[in-house]
Short mmCIF file of C-alpha atoms in Angstrom, two decimals:
data_model
loop_
_atom_site.label_atom_id
_atom_site.label_comp_id
_atom_site.label_asym_id
_atom_site.label_seq_id
_atom_site.Cartn_x
_atom_site.Cartn_y
_atom_site.Cartn_z
CA MET G 66 -9.88 -51.97 67.99
CA THR G 67 -13.17 -53.46 66.06
CA VAL G 68 -15.38 -51.83 63.60
CA LEU G 69 -18.43 -53.73 62.82
CA VAL G 70 -19.95 -53.10 59.91
CA VAL G 71 -23.84 -53.75 59.45
CA GLY G 72 -25.02 -54.37 55.92
CA GLY G 73 -20.95 -55.71 54.91
CA SER G 74 -22.15 -57.03 52.24
CA GLY G 75 -23.85 -54.18 50.53
CA PHE G 76 -22.29 -51.63 47.94
CA LEU G 77 -21.59 -49.42 50.41
CA GLY G 78 -20.76 -51.62 53.03
CA THR G 79 -18.12 -53.71 51.34
CA GLU G 80 -16.65 -50.34 50.70
CA LEU G 81 -16.48 -49.72 54.54
CA VAL G 82 -15.13 -52.92 55.16
CA ARG G 83 -12.39 -52.21 52.49
CA GLN G 84 -11.18 -48.84 54.03
CA ALA G 85 -11.63 -49.77 57.70
CA SER G 86 -9.61 -52.55 57.28
CA ALA G 87 -6.56 -50.70 55.01
CA ALA G 88 -6.82 -48.44 57.79
CA GLY G 89 -5.75 -51.13 60.51
CA HIS G 90 -9.15 -51.50 62.50
CA ARG G 91 -9.98 -55.02 62.88
CA VAL G 92 -13.54 -55.31 61.15
CA ALA G 93 -16.64 -57.36 61.38
CA ALA G 94 -19.02 -57.24 59.28
CA THR G 95 -22.65 -58.64 58.79
CA PHE G 96 -24.81 -59.88 56.19
CA ALA G 97 -28.57 -60.95 55.75
CA THR G 98 -29.11 -62.95 52.62
CA ARG G 99 -25.86 -62.78 51.03
CA PRO G 100 -22.66 -64.90 52.59
CA CYS G 101 -18.96 -63.39 52.15
CA ASP G 102 -16.18 -64.83 53.04
CA GLY G 103 -13.34 -61.78 52.23
CA PRO G 104 -10.57 -61.77 54.39
CA GLU G 105 -10.79 -58.45 55.12
CA ALA G 106 -13.44 -59.20 58.25
CA THR G 107 -14.92 -61.86 60.11
CA TRP G 108 -18.18 -62.37 58.70
CA HIS G 109 -21.78 -62.40 60.71
CA GLU G 110 -24.97 -63.80 59.93
CA VAL G 111 -27.53 -61.29 61.05
CA ASP G 112 -31.02 -60.38 60.52
CA LEU G 113 -32.01 -56.97 62.60
CA ARG G 114 -35.73 -57.94 63.09
CA ASP G 115 -34.21 -60.82 65.69
CA GLY G 116 -33.19 -58.50 68.57
CA ALA G 117 -31.33 -61.43 70.51
CA ARG G 118 -29.28 -62.62 67.60
CA VAL G 119 -28.45 -58.37 66.98
CA GLU G 120 -27.54 -58.58 70.98
CA GLU G 121 -25.57 -61.99 70.77
CA VAL G 122 -22.99 -61.01 67.77
CA VAL G 123 -22.54 -56.92 69.63
CA ALA G 124 -22.27 -58.42 72.87
CA SER G 125 -19.51 -61.21 71.57
CA LEU G 126 -17.66 -58.69 69.22
CA ALA G 127 -17.31 -55.84 71.35
CA PRO G 128 -16.63 -53.40 68.66
CA CYS G 129 -15.87 -49.74 70.11
CA VAL G 130 -17.69 -48.74 66.49
CA VAL G 131 -20.95 -49.78 65.11
CA ILE G 132 -21.72 -48.55 61.38
CA ASN G 133 -25.27 -49.08 60.36
CA ALA G 134 -25.12 -49.45 56.48
CA SER G 135 -27.46 -52.05 56.15
CA SER G 136 -30.68 -51.40 53.25
CA GLY G 137 -34.19 -53.05 54.16
CA SER G 138 -35.58 -50.97 51.38
CA ALA G 139 -39.17 -50.33 52.52
CA ASP G 140 -39.31 -53.16 54.87
CA TRP G 141 -40.27 -51.55 58.32
CA ALA G 142 -39.46 -53.99 60.70
CA VAL G 143 -35.78 -54.04 59.20
CA THR G 144 -35.36 -50.52 58.09
CA ALA G 145 -37.23 -48.45 61.03
CA GLU G 146 -37.80 -51.04 64.15
CA GLY G 147 -34.25 -52.99 63.16
CA SER G 148 -32.36 -50.11 63.00
CA VAL G 149 -33.69 -48.87 66.64
CA ARG G 150 -33.12 -52.26 68.03
CA LEU G 151 -29.42 -51.99 66.94
CA ALA G 152 -29.13 -48.86 68.39
CA MET G 153 -30.59 -49.72 71.56
CA THR G 154 -28.01 -52.83 71.51
CA ALA G 155 -25.43 -50.46 70.72
CA VAL G 156 -25.81 -48.24 73.80
CA LYS G 157 -26.20 -50.99 76.03
CA TYR G 158 -22.97 -52.58 75.24
CA ASP G 159 -21.27 -48.87 74.92
CA CYS G 160 -20.59 -48.71 71.30
CA ARG G 161 -20.37 -45.66 68.88
CA LEU G 162 -23.12 -46.02 66.44
CA VAL G 163 -22.85 -44.06 63.06
CA HIS G 164 -26.00 -44.89 61.11
CA VAL G 165 -26.30 -44.26 57.33
CA SER G 166 -29.36 -42.20 56.47
CA SER G 167 -31.50 -41.21 53.31
CA ASP G 168 -32.16 -38.12 51.72
CA ALA G 169 -35.73 -40.47 51.06
CA VAL G 170 -36.56 -38.84 54.31
CA PHE G 171 -37.57 -35.30 52.72
CA SER G 172 -40.83 -34.64 50.36
CA GLY G 173 -38.77 -32.11 47.75
CA SER G 174 -41.03 -29.27 48.47
CA ARG G 175 -38.16 -27.18 49.66
CA VAL G 176 -35.19 -28.75 47.03
CA HIS G 177 -32.61 -27.43 49.69
CA TYR G 178 -32.43 -29.35 52.86
CA ASP G 179 -29.93 -28.67 55.42
CA GLU G 180 -29.25 -30.61 59.10
CA SER G 181 -31.85 -28.72 60.75
CA CYS G 182 -34.45 -29.33 58.17
CA LEU G 183 -36.79 -31.83 59.69
CA PRO G 184 -38.27 -35.19 58.14
CA ASP G 185 -41.25 -35.41 55.53
CA PRO G 186 -41.28 -38.29 53.95
CA VAL G 187 -43.92 -39.25 51.34
CA THR G 188 -42.69 -42.79 50.43
CA PRO G 189 -42.97 -45.40 52.74
CA TYR G 190 -39.05 -45.90 52.23
CA GLY G 191 -38.82 -42.58 53.22
CA ALA G 192 -40.81 -42.87 56.21
CA ALA G 193 -39.18 -46.18 57.49
CA LYS G 194 -35.84 -44.27 57.54
CA ALA G 195 -37.57 -41.36 59.29
CA ALA G 196 -38.48 -43.16 62.12
CA ALA G 197 -35.33 -44.96 62.41
CA GLU G 198 -33.71 -41.19 62.62
CA THR G 199 -36.08 -40.41 64.99
CA GLY G 200 -35.67 -43.35 67.44
CA ILE G 201 -32.39 -43.06 67.29
CA ARG G 202 -31.90 -39.52 68.04
CA LEU G 203 -34.26 -40.55 71.68
CA LEU G 204 -32.57 -43.51 72.52
CA ALA G 205 -29.09 -42.57 71.38
CA PRO G 206 -28.06 -39.26 71.08
CA ALA G 207 -24.50 -39.22 71.06
CA ALA G 208 -24.76 -41.01 67.79
CA VAL G 209 -24.26 -39.87 64.09
CA ILE G 210 -26.96 -39.68 61.47
CA ALA G 211 -25.61 -39.59 58.01
CA ARG G 212 -28.23 -38.92 55.36
CA THR G 213 -26.38 -39.17 51.93
CA SER G 214 -27.71 -39.60 48.48
CA LEU G 215 -27.64 -41.68 45.43
CA ILE G 216 -24.07 -43.67 46.23
CA ILE G 217 -22.09 -43.81 42.94
CA GLY G 218 -18.67 -46.36 41.74
CA GLY G 219 -18.17 -48.86 39.87
CA ILE G 220 -20.82 -51.19 38.08
CA GLN G 221 -21.74 -52.89 41.18
CA SER G 222 -23.36 -49.37 41.66
CA GLU G 223 -27.37 -50.12 41.01
CA HIS G 224 -27.38 -46.58 39.21
CA VAL G 225 -24.82 -47.39 37.10
CA ARG G 226 -26.06 -50.58 36.42
CA LEU G 227 -29.16 -49.42 35.15
CA VAL G 228 -27.62 -46.68 33.07
CA HIS G 229 -25.40 -49.55 31.64
CA ASP G 230 -28.56 -51.61 30.75
CA LEU G 231 -30.46 -49.11 29.05
CA ALA G 232 -27.73 -48.13 27.01
CA THR G 233 -26.94 -51.99 25.81
CA GLY G 234 -31.05 -52.28 25.58
CA SER G 235 -30.95 -55.09 28.11
CA ARG G 236 -33.40 -53.21 30.20
CA THR G 237 -36.31 -50.54 29.45
CA GLY G 238 -37.00 -47.98 31.24
CA ALA G 239 -36.15 -43.85 31.40
CA LEU G 240 -33.98 -41.79 33.26
CA PHE G 241 -36.04 -38.51 34.02
CA THR G 242 -34.93 -35.25 33.83
CA ASP G 243 -37.26 -33.42 36.49
CA ASP G 244 -36.04 -35.90 39.41
CA VAL G 245 -32.60 -34.38 41.16
CA ARG G 246 -30.04 -35.56 43.50
CA CYS G 247 -26.87 -34.87 44.52
CA PRO G 248 -24.71 -37.87 43.95
CA VAL G 249 -21.90 -38.98 46.38
CA HIS G 250 -18.75 -41.26 45.52
CA VAL G 251 -18.84 -44.12 47.48
CA GLU G 252 -15.41 -43.87 48.50
CA ASP G 253 -15.74 -40.63 49.54
CA LEU G 254 -18.82 -41.24 51.61
CA ALA G 255 -17.14 -44.35 53.12
CA ALA G 256 -14.20 -42.18 54.26
CA ALA G 257 -16.32 -39.17 55.49
CA LEU G 258 -18.15 -42.16 57.95
CA LEU G 259 -15.34 -43.54 58.91
CA GLU G 260 -13.99 -40.19 60.00
CA LEU G 261 -16.84 -38.94 61.84
CA ALA G 262 -17.22 -42.41 63.66
CA PHE G 263 -13.77 -41.56 65.04
CA THR G 264 -14.18 -38.03 66.03
CA GLY G 265 -16.63 -36.35 69.17
CA ALA G 266 -19.83 -35.78 65.96
CA CYS G 267 -23.25 -36.26 66.94
CA GLY G 268 -26.54 -35.62 65.59
CA VAL G 269 -27.58 -35.49 61.95
CA HIS G 270 -25.00 -34.74 59.15
CA HIS G 271 -25.34 -34.56 55.52
CA LEU G 272 -22.95 -36.60 53.17
CA ALA G 273 -23.76 -35.94 49.74
CA GLY G 274 -21.82 -34.43 46.57
CA LYS G 275 -22.22 -30.41 46.36
CA ASP G 276 -23.19 -31.08 42.02
CA ALA G 277 -27.28 -31.64 42.14
CA VAL G 278 -28.10 -33.10 38.42
CA SER G 279 -30.77 -35.39 37.12
CA ARG G 280 -31.34 -39.24 36.96
CA HIS G 281 -30.73 -38.55 32.91
CA GLY G 282 -27.93 -35.91 33.66
CA LEU G 283 -26.41 -38.57 35.98
CA GLY G 284 -26.74 -41.36 33.48
CA VAL G 285 -25.13 -39.29 30.42
CA LEU G 286 -22.14 -38.66 32.91
CA ILE G 287 -21.46 -42.21 33.39
CA ALA G 288 -21.94 -43.36 30.07
CA GLN G 289 -19.08 -40.78 29.20
CA ARG G 290 -16.89 -42.23 32.02
CA ASP G 291 -17.93 -46.01 30.69
CA GLY G 292 -17.74 -44.87 27.43
CA LEU G 293 -21.14 -45.83 26.53
CA ASP G 294 -23.08 -44.31 23.83
CA ALA G 295 -25.05 -41.84 25.92
CA SER G 296 -27.48 -41.04 22.98
CA ARG G 297 -28.77 -44.39 23.73
CA LEU G 298 -29.89 -43.56 27.31
CA PRO G 299 -34.13 -42.64 27.22
CA GLU G 300 -35.17 -39.97 28.80
CA GLY G 301 -38.72 -38.83 30.26
CA LEU G 302 -40.65 -37.04 33.21
CA ARG G 303 -41.47 -38.46 36.35
CA ALA G 304 -43.83 -35.34 36.98
CA GLY G 305 -47.44 -37.07 35.93
CA THR G 306 -46.03 -40.51 36.17
CA SER G 307 -48.01 -42.75 38.84
CA LEU G 308 -44.29 -43.01 40.67
CA SER G 309 -44.22 -41.78 44.23
CA GLY G 310 -41.21 -40.65 45.98
CA ALA G 311 -39.83 -36.66 45.94
CA LEU G 312 -38.67 -34.97 42.36
CA ASP G 313 -35.74 -32.67 43.60
CA VAL G 314 -34.38 -33.10 46.96
CA ARG G 315 -30.85 -31.69 47.23
CA LEU G 316 -29.10 -31.88 50.35
CA ASP G 317 -26.70 -29.05 51.60
CA SER G 318 -23.94 -30.91 53.25
CA ARG G 319 -21.69 -27.57 53.20
CA ALA G 320 -21.60 -28.09 56.92
CA THR G 321 -20.35 -31.16 57.59
CA ARG G 322 -17.95 -30.82 54.48
CA ALA G 323 -16.30 -27.89 56.49
CA LYS G 324 -15.58 -30.84 59.40
CA LEU G 325 -13.87 -33.19 57.46
CA ARG G 326 -10.37 -33.70 56.05
CA THR G 327 -12.22 -36.51 53.77
CA ARG G 328 -12.85 -34.40 50.27
CA VAL G 329 -16.72 -34.70 49.43
CA ARG G 330 -16.82 -34.49 45.81
CA GLY G 331 -19.22 -33.33 43.50
CA VAL G 332 -20.63 -35.90 40.47
CA HIS G 333 -19.03 -33.47 37.70
CA GLU G 334 -15.77 -33.87 39.62
CA PHE G 335 -15.46 -38.05 40.09
CA LEU G 336 -17.50 -38.66 36.98
#
């Protein structure tokens, strides 16, 4: 059986490709801008804005599972419309769909969010992710929508790169002490997504770590793990800045974790 990883060249996508291949699946993966030639998958260039190309690839591969790990940031045509277009194609060709969403669909007004909470985004990216969720739930009710948080791993993680750059002085900025999330390790997240893909699960699932930590607190943990001087990490408050987005969003993932064999660790364990 074939697993198609959309966005396979990204940080999460790369780990999904690796784990799916290691589990013995035939793996196909897509890229938008950065070609890949790794032996773990066959690679296909796909722009989610191009409906004909999306259908061409899905029809030719006939995958049993499609995992959408693409990241179009705030580009509505990719993140919202492209994800819905992919869902329509998956339904047409009877493919199991797992869609990766984000805690950015929430405003932070209530801090703690379980799977029953409705999106109330406050950023363009969050709005695009929320729109994708809505379309997928209507068009593909058997799909899994997996909301996650900050994805951590090695230096390929944008959050880890930022900490390294700040600690070495190669980038300016600050890590906020009032910006709180529930980080997840990329290996745990990929394993949980693949597990959900091959079960009867459907609807919204939260896949984040159990520990809430500020951006600065996360940076300190990363610095300590990687042998960097944590005292060099600049800190600040995001409240009062012009930056948009929720301050404190804590995904309650207990219901999903209780269903899984995969252990989704908290940041204080994996760092």
